[in-house]
Coordinates of C-alpha atoms and ligand atoms in Angstrom, one line a residue:
Chain J
M1 CA -24.0 48.8 18.4
T2 CA -21.6 48.0 15.0
R3 CA -22.5 44.7 14.7
V4 CA -26.4 46.5 14.4
A5 CA -24.4 48.6 12.0
L6 CA -23.0 46.0 10.5
R7 CA -26.4 44.1 9.6
A8 CA -27.8 47.6 8.8
V9 CA -25.3 47.7 5.7
A10 CA -25.2 44.5 4.5
L11 CA -29.2 44.2 4.5
T12 CA -29.4 47.8 2.7
Y13 CA -26.9 46.6 0.3
L14 CA -28.9 43.6 -0.3
A15 CA -32.1 45.3 -0.6
L16 CA -31.0 47.9 -3.0
L17 CA -28.8 45.6 -5.3
L18 CA -31.4 42.2 -4.8
V19 CA -34.7 42.6 -3.3
L20 CA -35.6 45.7 -5.0
P21 CA -34.8 45.4 -8.7
V22 CA -36.0 41.9 -8.1
G23 CA -39.4 42.6 -6.3
L24 CA -40.1 45.4 -8.7
I25 CA -39.9 42.6 -11.4
V26 CA -42.6 40.5 -9.8
W27 CA -44.7 43.0 -8.8
R28 CA -44.7 44.3 -12.7
T29 CA -45.3 40.7 -13.9
F30 CA -48.3 39.8 -11.2
G31 CA -49.6 43.1 -11.3
A32 CA -52.4 42.0 -13.7
G33 CA -52.6 38.8 -11.8
L34 CA -51.8 35.2 -12.7
G35 CA -53.6 35.0 -16.6
P36 CA -51.2 37.8 -18.4
F37 CA -48.1 36.2 -16.9
V38 CA -49.3 32.9 -18.1
D39 CA -50.6 34.5 -21.6
S40 CA -47.5 36.4 -22.8
L41 CA -45.3 33.1 -21.8
T42 CA -47.5 30.6 -23.9
T43 CA -47.0 33.2 -27.1
P44 CA -45.6 31.3 -29.8
S45 CA -42.4 32.9 -29.8
A46 CA -41.7 32.7 -25.8
L47 CA -42.3 28.9 -26.3
H48 CA -39.8 28.5 -29.0
A49 CA -37.4 30.5 -27.2
F50 CA -37.4 28.7 -24.5
G51 CA -37.5 25.8 -26.1
V52 CA -34.4 26.8 -27.8
T53 CA -32.6 27.7 -24.5
V54 CA -33.2 24.4 -23.6
V55 CA -31.8 22.3 -26.2
V56 CA -28.8 24.8 -26.4
A57 CA -28.4 24.1 -22.3
F58 CA -29.0 20.2 -22.8
W59 CA -26.0 20.5 -25.0
A60 CA -23.6 22.7 -23.4
V61 CA -24.4 21.0 -20.4
L62 CA -23.5 17.7 -21.7
A63 CA -20.7 18.3 -23.6
N64 CA -19.1 20.4 -20.5
T65 CA -19.6 17.4 -18.1
L66 CA -18.3 15.2 -20.4
F67 CA -15.3 17.5 -20.6
G68 CA -14.6 18.8 -17.1
V69 CA -14.6 15.0 -16.1
G70 CA -12.4 14.2 -18.7
V71 CA -9.9 17.3 -18.3
S72 CA -10.5 16.7 -14.4
L73 CA -8.7 13.3 -14.9
L74 CA -6.1 14.9 -17.0
L75 CA -5.0 17.5 -14.5
V76 CA -5.0 15.5 -11.4
R77 CA -4.1 12.1 -12.3
H78 CA -1.6 12.6 -15.3
S79 CA 1.3 14.9 -15.2
F80 CA 2.0 16.0 -18.9
P81 CA 4.2 18.8 -21.1
G82 CA 1.8 22.6 -21.1
K83 CA 0.1 20.5 -17.7
R84 CA 0.0 24.3 -16.4
L85 CA -0.5 26.2 -19.4
L86 CA -4.3 24.0 -20.2
G87 CA -4.7 24.5 -16.5
A88 CA -4.2 28.4 -16.7
F89 CA -6.8 28.0 -20.0
I90 CA -9.3 26.3 -18.2
D91 CA -10.1 29.9 -16.5
L92 CA -10.0 31.9 -19.3
P93 CA -13.6 32.2 -19.9
M94 CA -14.0 33.5 -16.5
A95 CA -11.3 36.4 -17.4
V96 CA -12.5 37.2 -21.0
S97 CA -15.8 38.9 -21.5
P98 CA -18.6 36.6 -22.8
V99 CA -19.0 39.1 -26.0
V100 CA -15.4 38.5 -27.3
V101 CA -16.4 35.2 -27.1
G102 CA -19.1 35.5 -29.4
L103 CA -17.1 37.6 -31.6
A104 CA -14.0 35.1 -32.1
L105 CA -16.4 32.2 -32.8
V106 CA -17.5 34.2 -36.0
L107 CA -14.6 35.2 -36.7
V108 CA -13.6 31.2 -36.8
Y109 CA -16.7 29.6 -37.9
G110 CA -18.0 32.1 -39.9
V111 CA -18.7 32.3 -43.6
G112 CA -16.0 35.2 -43.8
S113 CA -13.5 32.0 -42.6
P114 CA -12.2 29.3 -44.5
L115 CA -13.2 26.9 -41.8
G116 CA -16.7 28.5 -41.9
R117 CA -17.0 28.2 -45.6
G118 CA -16.5 24.8 -46.0
L119 CA -18.8 23.3 -42.8
A120 CA -21.5 25.5 -44.5
S121 CA -20.7 24.0 -47.9
A122 CA -20.7 20.4 -46.2
G123 CA -24.4 21.9 -45.3
I124 CA -22.9 22.3 -41.1
Q125 CA -24.6 26.0 -40.7
V126 CA -22.4 26.9 -36.8
I127 CA -22.9 31.1 -37.1
F128 CA -27.2 32.0 -37.0
S129 CA -27.6 28.9 -35.4
I130 CA -27.9 26.7 -32.6
P131 CA -24.1 25.3 -33.0
G132 CA -22.5 28.6 -33.1
M133 CA -24.8 29.2 -29.5
V134 CA -23.9 25.3 -27.9
L135 CA -20.4 26.3 -29.0
A136 CA -20.5 30.1 -27.2
T137 CA -22.3 28.2 -24.2
V138 CA -20.3 25.7 -23.9
F139 CA -16.9 28.0 -23.7
V140 CA -18.5 30.7 -21.3
A141 CA -19.1 27.4 -18.3
L142 CA -16.6 26.1 -19.9
P143 CA -14.5 26.4 -16.1
L144 CA -17.2 25.3 -14.1
V145 CA -17.8 21.2 -13.8
V146 CA -13.6 21.5 -13.6
R147 CA -13.4 24.0 -11.3
A148 CA -15.9 21.6 -9.1
V149 CA -14.0 18.3 -9.3
V150 CA -10.9 19.2 -9.1
P151 CA -10.2 19.8 -5.2
V152 CA -12.4 16.6 -4.7
L153 CA -10.4 14.8 -6.7
Q154 CA -7.1 15.2 -5.6
E155 CA -8.7 14.9 -1.9
L156 CA -10.1 11.4 -3.3
G157 CA -5.8 10.7 -3.8
E158 CA -5.3 7.6 -6.6
D159 CA -5.1 4.9 -3.8
Q160 CA -8.5 3.0 -4.0
E161 CA -8.5 3.3 -7.9
Q162 CA -5.0 1.8 -7.5
A163 CA -6.3 -1.1 -5.1
A164 CA -9.5 -1.7 -7.5
H165 CA -7.0 -1.7 -10.5
T166 CA -5.3 -5.0 -8.4
L167 CA -8.4 -6.5 -7.0
G168 CA -9.1 -7.0 -11.5
A169 CA -10.7 -4.2 -12.3
S170 CA -10.1 -1.9 -15.8
R171 CA -9.8 1.7 -15.8
W172 CA -13.1 2.4 -16.9
Q173 CA -14.9 0.0 -13.5
A174 CA -12.7 1.4 -11.1
F175 CA -13.5 4.9 -12.7
R176 CA -17.0 3.8 -12.8
R177 CA -17.6 2.3 -9.1
I178 CA -15.0 4.2 -7.3
T179 CA -13.9 7.7 -8.9
L180 CA -17.2 8.4 -10.1
P181 CA -19.2 7.8 -6.9
G182 CA -16.4 9.3 -4.9
I183 CA -16.6 12.7 -7.0
R184 CA -20.7 12.5 -7.2
G185 CA -21.5 15.5 -5.4
A186 CA -19.3 17.5 -6.4
L187 CA -19.9 17.0 -10.0
G188 CA -23.7 17.5 -9.4
Y189 CA -22.6 21.1 -8.0
G190 CA -20.6 21.8 -10.9
V191 CA -23.1 20.4 -13.4
V192 CA -26.0 22.9 -11.7
L193 CA -23.8 25.9 -11.6
A194 CA -23.0 24.7 -15.7
I195 CA -27.0 24.6 -16.1
A196 CA -27.4 28.6 -13.9
R197 CA -24.9 30.0 -16.3
S198 CA -25.8 28.0 -19.7
L199 CA -29.4 28.9 -19.1
G200 CA -28.9 32.5 -18.1
E201 CA -25.5 33.3 -20.9
Y202 CA -26.7 36.4 -23.0
G203 CA -23.7 38.0 -24.4
A204 CA -22.2 35.2 -26.5
V205 CA -25.4 34.1 -27.8
A206 CA -26.5 37.4 -28.6
V207 CA -22.8 37.5 -30.9
V208 CA -23.2 34.1 -32.4
S209 CA -27.0 34.1 -32.6
G210 CA -27.7 37.0 -34.5
R211 CA -31.0 37.3 -32.3
L212 CA -33.4 35.6 -35.1
V213 CA -36.6 35.9 -33.3
D214 CA -38.8 33.1 -33.8
R215 CA -35.0 30.8 -34.8
T216 CA -32.3 31.8 -32.8
Q217 CA -33.6 33.5 -30.0
T218 CA -33.7 32.3 -26.0
M219 CA -35.2 33.4 -23.2
T220 CA -32.5 35.9 -22.6
L221 CA -33.0 37.2 -26.0
F222 CA -36.3 37.0 -26.2
V223 CA -36.9 39.3 -22.6
E224 CA -34.2 42.3 -24.1
E225 CA -35.7 42.2 -27.7
R226 CA -39.6 42.4 -25.6
F227 CA -38.4 45.1 -23.9
G228 CA -36.6 47.2 -26.2
N229 CA -40.1 46.8 -28.0
F230 CA -42.4 47.5 -25.5
D231 CA -43.8 45.1 -24.4
Q232 CA -43.1 45.2 -21.0
Q233 CA -45.7 43.1 -19.7
S234 CA -43.5 39.6 -22.2
A235 CA -40.4 41.0 -20.6
F236 CA -40.6 40.8 -17.7
S237 CA -42.8 37.6 -17.6
A238 CA -40.2 35.9 -18.8
A239 CA -37.5 37.7 -16.7
T240 CA -39.5 36.5 -13.7
A241 CA -39.7 32.8 -15.4
L242 CA -35.9 33.4 -15.8
A243 CA -35.3 34.3 -11.9
L244 CA -37.8 31.9 -10.3
I245 CA -35.2 29.2 -12.9
A246 CA -32.2 30.3 -11.6
I247 CA -33.8 30.1 -7.6
V248 CA -34.6 27.0 -7.6
I249 CA -31.4 25.8 -9.0
L250 CA -29.7 28.0 -6.5
L251 CA -32.0 25.3 -3.9
L252 CA -30.4 22.7 -5.6
T253 CA -26.6 23.5 -5.3
K254 CA -27.6 23.5 -1.3
V255 CA -28.8 20.3 -1.3
L256 CA -25.8 19.0 -3.0
R257 CA -23.1 21.3 -2.1
P258 CA -20.9 19.5 1.0
K259 CA -21.8 20.1 4.4
G260 CA -20.5 22.9 5.9
A261 CA -20.0 24.5 3.5
V262 CA -21.4 28.5 3.0
Chain A
M1 CA 10.0 -19.3 -6.7
A2 CA 6.7 -17.5 -5.8
I3 CA 8.3 -14.0 -7.0
E4 CA 11.6 -13.3 -8.7
V5 CA 12.6 -10.0 -9.5
R6 CA 16.2 -9.9 -11.4
G7 CA 18.0 -6.7 -11.7
V8 CA 15.4 -3.9 -11.5
N9 CA 16.4 -0.3 -11.8
K10 CA 14.2 2.4 -11.2
S11 CA 14.6 6.3 -11.2
F12 CA 12.2 9.0 -10.3
G13 CA 13.4 11.9 -12.8
S14 CA 17.4 11.8 -12.0
T15 CA 17.0 10.4 -8.6
P16 CA 17.3 6.3 -8.6
V17 CA 14.8 4.9 -6.4
L18 CA 16.3 1.0 -6.7
S19 CA 19.2 -0.2 -8.1
D20 CA 20.2 -3.5 -9.5
V21 CA 17.8 -5.3 -7.0
S22 CA 17.6 -8.8 -7.8
V23 CA 14.8 -10.6 -4.8
D24 CA 13.6 -14.4 -4.8
V25 CA 10.0 -14.9 -2.6
R26 CA 9.6 -18.5 -1.2
S27 CA 6.2 -19.9 -2.3
G28 CA 4.6 -20.1 1.0
A29 CA 6.6 -18.2 3.4
L30 CA 6.3 -14.8 5.1
T31 CA 8.4 -12.1 3.7
A32 CA 9.2 -9.1 5.5
L33 CA 10.6 -6.4 3.4
L34 CA 12.7 -4.7 5.7
G35 CA 14.8 -0.7 5.7
P36 CA 15.5 2.3 7.0
S37 CA 12.8 5.3 5.3
G38 CA 12.9 6.1 1.7
G39 CA 15.1 3.3 1.1
G40 CA 12.8 1.9 -2.0
K41 CA 10.8 -0.7 -0.3
S42 CA 6.7 0.7 -0.8
T43 CA 8.5 1.0 -4.5
L44 CA 9.8 -2.2 -4.9
L45 CA 6.6 -3.6 -3.8
R46 CA 4.8 -1.9 -6.0
V47 CA 7.1 -3.0 -9.2
I48 CA 5.1 -6.1 -8.4
A49 CA 2.3 -5.4 -7.7
G50 CA 2.1 -3.4 -11.3
L51 CA 1.6 0.0 -9.9
E52 CA 4.8 1.0 -11.1
Q53 CA 7.1 0.3 -13.9
P54 CA 10.4 -0.9 -13.5
D55 CA 13.2 1.0 -16.3
S56 CA 15.1 -2.1 -16.1
G57 CA 14.5 -5.7 -15.1
T58 CA 12.1 -8.4 -15.0
V59 CA 9.2 -9.4 -12.3
R60 CA 8.4 -13.5 -12.7
I61 CA 5.5 -14.7 -10.4
S62 CA 5.0 -18.0 -10.4
G63 CA 7.0 -18.5 -13.3
V64 CA 5.7 -16.1 -15.5
D65 CA 7.2 -13.0 -16.7
A66 CA 4.2 -10.3 -15.3
T67 CA 6.7 -7.2 -16.0
R68 CA 4.3 -5.9 -19.2
L69 CA 1.6 -7.3 -16.9
S70 CA -1.1 -4.1 -15.7
P71 CA -2.0 -4.3 -12.1
Q72 CA -5.3 -6.1 -13.5
R73 CA -3.5 -8.9 -14.5
R74 CA -1.1 -10.0 -11.7
N75 CA -3.7 -11.7 -9.6
V76 CA -1.3 -10.1 -6.3
G77 CA -3.2 -8.8 -3.7
F78 CA -2.3 -5.6 -2.1
V79 CA -2.9 -4.0 0.8
F80 CA -2.3 0.2 1.1
Q81 CA 0.0 2.2 4.0
H82 CA -3.7 3.6 5.0
Y83 CA -6.3 0.9 3.5
A84 CA -7.3 2.3 0.7
A85 CA -11.1 1.2 1.5
F86 CA -13.4 2.0 -0.6
K87 CA -15.1 4.8 1.6
H88 CA -18.8 5.1 -0.3
L89 CA -19.0 1.2 0.5
T90 CA -19.7 -1.2 3.1
V91 CA -17.1 -3.8 4.7
F92 CA -18.9 -6.0 3.0
R93 CA -18.7 -5.0 -0.3
N94 CA -15.2 -4.0 0.0
V95 CA -14.8 -7.0 0.6
A96 CA -16.9 -8.3 -2.4
F97 CA -16.0 -6.1 -4.9
G98 CA -13.0 -8.6 -6.8
L99 CA -15.6 -11.2 -6.7
E100 CA -17.7 -8.4 -8.2
I101 CA -15.3 -7.8 -11.0
R102 CA -15.0 -10.9 -11.6
K103 CA -18.9 -11.2 -12.3
R104 CA -19.1 -14.6 -9.7
P105 CA -22.6 -15.5 -9.0
G106 CA -24.6 -14.0 -5.6
A107 CA -24.6 -16.9 -3.8
E108 CA -21.0 -17.6 -4.3
I109 CA -19.4 -14.0 -2.9
R110 CA -22.0 -13.9 -0.3
R111 CA -20.6 -17.1 1.2
R112 CA -17.0 -16.1 0.4
V113 CA -17.3 -13.0 2.3
R114 CA -18.9 -14.5 5.1
E115 CA -16.1 -16.8 5.3
L116 CA -12.9 -14.1 5.0
L117 CA -15.2 -11.9 7.2
E118 CA -15.0 -14.6 9.8
L119 CA -11.8 -14.7 9.2
V120 CA -10.3 -11.3 9.9
H121 CA -13.2 -11.0 12.7
L122 CA -15.3 -8.7 11.4
E123 CA -18.2 -10.3 11.3
Q124 CA -20.3 -8.2 13.0
F125 CA -19.5 -5.4 11.0
A126 CA -20.4 -6.3 7.2
D127 CA -23.4 -3.2 7.2
R128 CA -20.6 -0.4 8.1
Y129 CA -19.2 2.2 6.4
P130 CA -15.0 2.6 6.9
H131 CA -15.5 5.4 8.6
Q132 CA -17.5 3.6 11.4
L133 CA -14.4 1.3 12.1
S134 CA -11.2 1.6 13.9
G135 CA -7.9 1.6 11.7
G136 CA -6.6 -1.6 12.7
Q137 CA -10.5 -3.0 11.4
R138 CA -9.9 -0.9 9.1
Q139 CA -6.5 -2.9 8.3
R140 CA -8.5 -6.5 8.3
M141 CA -11.4 -5.4 6.2
A142 CA -8.6 -4.3 4.1
L143 CA -6.3 -7.7 4.4
A144 CA -10.0 -9.7 3.6
R145 CA -10.9 -7.6 0.1
A146 CA -6.9 -8.6 -0.7
L147 CA -7.4 -12.3 0.3
A148 CA -10.9 -12.0 -1.4
V149 CA -9.4 -12.6 -4.5
E150 CA -7.5 -16.0 -4.0
P151 CA -4.2 -14.1 -5.2
E152 CA -0.8 -15.5 -6.3
V153 CA 0.4 -13.3 -3.9
L154 CA -0.4 -11.0 -0.7
L155 CA 1.8 -8.2 -0.7
L156 CA 1.5 -5.3 2.0
D157 CA 2.9 -2.4 2.3
E158 CA 3.6 -1.5 6.0
P159 CA 0.6 -3.1 7.4
F160 CA 0.7 -1.6 10.6
G161 CA 2.8 1.3 10.6
A162 CA -0.6 3.8 11.3
L163 CA -1.1 1.9 14.3
D164 CA -0.6 2.1 18.4
A165 CA 2.1 -0.2 19.6
Q166 CA -0.8 -2.8 21.6
V167 CA -2.6 -2.6 18.0
R168 CA 0.5 -3.6 16.2
R169 CA 1.8 -6.3 18.7
E170 CA -1.8 -8.1 18.8
L171 CA -2.1 -7.7 14.6
R172 CA 1.4 -8.9 13.8
T173 CA 0.8 -12.3 16.2
W174 CA -2.1 -12.8 14.1
L175 CA -0.9 -12.0 11.4
R176 CA 1.8 -14.9 11.9
R177 CA -1.1 -17.3 12.4
L178 CA -3.9 -16.2 9.5
H179 CA -0.8 -17.3 7.3
D180 CA -0.2 -20.1 9.1
E181 CA -4.0 -20.7 8.4
V182 CA -3.9 -19.5 4.9
H183 CA -0.6 -20.1 3.3
V184 CA -0.6 -17.8 1.1
T185 CA 3.3 -16.2 -0.2
T186 CA 3.3 -12.7 1.4
V187 CA 5.3 -9.9 1.2
F188 CA 5.4 -7.4 3.7
V189 CA 7.4 -4.3 4.1
T190 CA 8.3 -2.7 7.6
H191 CA 11.1 -0.7 8.7
D192 CA 10.8 -2.3 12.2
Q193 CA 13.2 -4.5 12.7
E194 CA 11.9 -6.4 15.6
E195 CA 8.7 -7.2 14.2
A196 CA 10.4 -8.1 11.0
I197 CA 12.1 -10.8 13.0
E198 CA 9.8 -11.9 15.3
V199 CA 6.5 -12.2 12.6
A200 CA 8.9 -13.2 9.0
D201 CA 10.1 -16.6 7.9
D202 CA 12.6 -14.4 5.4
L203 CA 14.1 -11.2 5.2
V204 CA 14.6 -8.9 2.9
L205 CA 17.1 -5.8 3.8
L206 CA 17.2 -2.8 1.8
A207 CA 18.1 0.4 1.7
D208 CA 19.4 2.8 -1.1
G209 CA 17.6 1.2 -2.8
R210 CA 19.9 -1.4 -3.4
V211 CA 19.5 -5.6 -1.6
K212 CA 22.0 -5.9 1.4
Q213 CA 21.4 -9.2 2.3
A214 CA 18.3 -11.5 2.1
G215 CA 18.1 -15.0 4.1
R216 CA 16.9 -16.6 7.3
P217 CA 16.0 -13.9 10.2
H218 CA 19.0 -15.6 12.2
V219 CA 21.2 -15.7 9.4
L220 CA 21.0 -11.6 9.5
Y221 CA 21.4 -11.5 12.7
D222 CA 23.9 -13.8 13.3
D223 CA 26.5 -13.6 10.7
P224 CA 25.4 -10.0 9.4
A225 CA 27.3 -8.9 5.3
D226 CA 28.7 -6.0 7.2
T227 CA 28.3 -3.2 9.6
F228 CA 25.3 -1.9 8.2
V229 CA 22.9 -4.8 8.5
M230 CA 24.5 -5.6 11.9
S231 CA 23.5 -2.2 13.3
F232 CA 20.3 -1.8 11.5
L233 CA 19.1 -5.7 13.0
G234 CA 20.1 -4.9 16.5
P235 CA 21.7 -3.5 18.9
V236 CA 25.7 -3.2 18.5
T237 CA 28.1 -2.2 20.5
R238 CA 32.4 -1.3 19.7
L239 CA 34.8 -3.2 21.7
D240 CA 38.5 -3.7 20.1
G241 CA 37.8 -1.6 16.8
Q242 CA 35.2 -4.8 16.1
L243 CA 30.8 -4.5 16.1
V244 CA 29.8 -6.7 18.4
R245 CA 26.5 -7.5 20.2
P246 CA 25.9 -6.4 23.6
H247 CA 24.7 -9.5 24.8
D248 CA 27.4 -10.9 23.7
L249 CA 29.9 -10.0 25.6
E250 CA 30.9 -11.2 29.0
L251 CA 31.9 -9.1 32.1
S252 CA 34.7 -10.4 34.6
V253 CA 36.4 -9.1 37.8
D254 CA 39.3 -10.8 37.5
P255 CA 41.8 -11.1 34.3
V256 CA 40.3 -13.9 31.8
P257 CA 42.2 -14.3 28.3
A258 CA 41.8 -12.1 25.6
G259 CA 39.9 -9.9 28.2
V260 CA 40.6 -6.1 27.7
P261 CA 40.4 -3.9 31.1
A262 CA 37.7 -1.5 31.3
T263 CA 36.4 0.5 33.8
V264 CA 32.1 0.6 34.8
S265 CA 30.5 3.9 34.5
R266 CA 26.8 3.9 35.4
V267 CA 24.3 0.7 35.4
V268 CA 21.1 0.5 34.4
R269 CA 18.5 -2.2 35.6
L270 CA 15.5 -2.7 32.9
G271 CA 13.4 -5.0 34.4
F272 CA 15.1 -8.8 34.1
E273 CA 18.2 -7.5 31.7
V274 CA 21.2 -4.8 32.9
R275 CA 23.1 -2.7 30.8
V276 CA 26.4 -2.1 31.9
E277 CA 27.8 0.9 30.6
L278 CA 32.0 0.8 30.6
V279 CA 34.9 2.8 29.5
V280 CA 37.5 0.8 27.2
D281 CA 40.8 2.2 26.4
G282 CA 39.1 6.1 26.9
Q283 CA 35.5 4.7 24.5
E284 CA 32.1 4.1 25.4
A285 CA 30.6 0.4 25.3
Y286 CA 28.1 -1.1 26.6
A287 CA 27.4 -5.2 27.7
Q288 CA 23.8 -6.2 28.2
V289 CA 24.1 -9.0 31.3
T290 CA 21.1 -11.2 32.9
R291 CA 21.0 -9.5 37.0
R292 CA 22.1 -12.8 38.3
T293 CA 25.4 -12.1 36.8
A294 CA 25.3 -8.3 38.0
D295 CA 24.4 -9.0 41.1
R296 CA 27.1 -12.0 41.0
L297 CA 30.2 -9.3 40.3
G298 CA 28.6 -6.6 42.6
L299 CA 29.2 -4.6 39.8
D300 CA 28.8 -0.5 40.8
P301 CA 30.0 2.8 38.9
G302 CA 34.2 3.0 39.4
A303 CA 34.9 -0.4 39.4
P304 CA 37.1 -2.0 37.4
V305 CA 36.5 -4.9 34.9
Y306 CA 37.3 -7.4 32.2
V307 CA 35.7 -7.3 28.9
R308 CA 35.3 -9.8 26.2
R309 CA 33.5 -11.5 23.6
S310 CA 32.0 -14.8 25.2
P311 CA 33.2 -17.7 23.6
E312 CA 30.1 -19.0 22.9
A313 CA 29.0 -16.5 21.8
R314 CA 26.4 -17.5 18.3
G315 CA 26.7 -13.6 16.4
A316 CA 30.1 -12.4 14.5
A317 CA 31.9 -9.6 15.1
V318 CA 32.3 -7.3 12.2
A319 CA 35.5 -5.2 11.6
A320 CA 34.2 -1.5 12.0
G321 CA 34.4 0.7 9.7
Ligands
LIG401 N1 5.8 8.6 -7.1 C1 7.4 9.1 -7.0 N2 8.0 10.7 -7.3 C2 9.2 11.0 -7.4 N3 10.0 10.0 -6.3 C3 9.5 9.0 -5.0 C4 7.8 8.6 -5.8 N4 7.9 7.5 -5.0 C5 8.9 7.4 -4.2 N5 9.8 7.9 -4.7 C6 11.2 8.6 -3.5 O1 11.7 7.1 -3.9 C7 12.7 7.0 -2.6 C8 12.4 5.9 -2.1 O2 10.8 5.8 -1.9 P1 9.6 4.2 -1.0 O3 8.5 4.9 -0.6 O4 10.2 3.2 -2.2 O5 10.4 4.8 0.0 P2 10.2 3.8 1.5 O6 11.2 2.2 1.9 O7 9.0 2.6 1.3 O8 10.2 4.3 2.2 P3 8.9 4.1 3.8 O9 9.8 3.3 4.9 O10 9.4 5.9 4.3 O11 7.7 4.4 3.4 C9 11.8 8.3 -1.6 O12 13.1 9.1 -2.3 C10 11.3 9.0 -2.3 O13 11.3 10.4 -2.3
LIG402 MG1 6.9 2.9 2.3

């Protein structure tokens, strides 16, 4: 009896929070058939926003993958002063609101700061352009790869790497042939999560990009801007596209996740 | 000498783990590094392999100063206590690893790996993954992997530590035979003195980070440097303020020269041997005699006897501390 009640509660909760809103978006999107959906997503602005999203996410995920593996190795395989601090710092983006991250980046790299002015005179514009958006996205997705890889690296232990060294492998060879295959699953999982986070990022990017239509507008910013301008078809179509991408990515994580995990 | 360790000191934090350790390992010999848990055996082995850096002292391998060489360049084979099998590679690829790193031609690698797998009796397991092997098979795979690169010296950290007694016994006889076939200078760590004496040509006894004594097994057994070495290598009992081996004690019913009067308190028959527990001067001691001797003397609890160290005993007696 209680189990039935519990299930009913869980299902109602899911229905109200997830199924109903997403269902409504999908219904609104395809209410007039597939035509308007395709049309509103193939306008130059929509295509541009999609391109910007992909470019920003690509660089951010690449940076976070390299950085994530490096920091994980540092945290697990080395000891140095300030290690615990670094470990705590990695989790900071989880605690800080993305808007705050965006504002902080504007303070550091905007034309109001010496660093920003220096970069600007060198011809590099960070704020209100792609580099700043990449930085913002890197920051908010920072812990995902690290937190996925660290436990697996710990579990893996150092023995296999040391065995490889005694067999003549250099550091790089031991990493390539032994460590990397050992953490491949976890790394894939972390990267997929980072991709999802990067594609969906809104707050930090909104502040840093300046929301310049057809220049620094990402998909999430496009959805918000279209909605604000009463172009509901475009807003819902783009939102549905984002949701579909997220679902595909979630399915990917199910495939990549270690067996047995929920 | 294949390995010369000179004056090595090593601390982890403020805890000294190796103190002024000097060890010589003869070329082609099978040397056991023996000692109680926490004595620094693994640490010394890892210093020789280059997996730990000594705080001071030197390590020479085949006459070359290797103290500052990375493990990659020392050409030592190392077998880890828990095998350190490459989990994502087949048995074949595990054994081939060192040869692949050295960029040997494929045909040579295949030939060599097949030879090694035959040597360790794993030829039919070439395509399995480590998790599909038993502990003993994994250990043999790790040995083949270390031998593949034709190391100058082979270092084994408690090679049979994680195996049950039966497999242990089989593998150590096998290791001895393998060594007689391959003749590579080998150092293996163990805390089992019986294993060390049975298998090794030389023993190094390490405790509290110091070398207590080194040499041929029978020399350490019969002529120990101190009471610690004596009690670590075999059974001991006390007689007249001295440590002696219980099998060096002689019992008689009638008084004998130098015989000390004692009372039998218990007689335990352990198959072929008989353990006679005694009270001498209010102190407990025991003697190990053959069944025939026990029957001849007709020993029973409460019987008075005379006990002395046998004049033919080869083992020394050491003043007890
Ligand atoms: N990486 C390390 N960091 C700190 N202390 C260590 C480290 N490795 C070993 N020790 C300490 O050094 C001492 C000797 O350790 P070692 O592993 O060499 O002993 P062992 O003789 O091999 O013992 P066992 O027979 O139990 O394997 C121990 O007290 C251990 O706690
Ligand atoms: Mg050890």
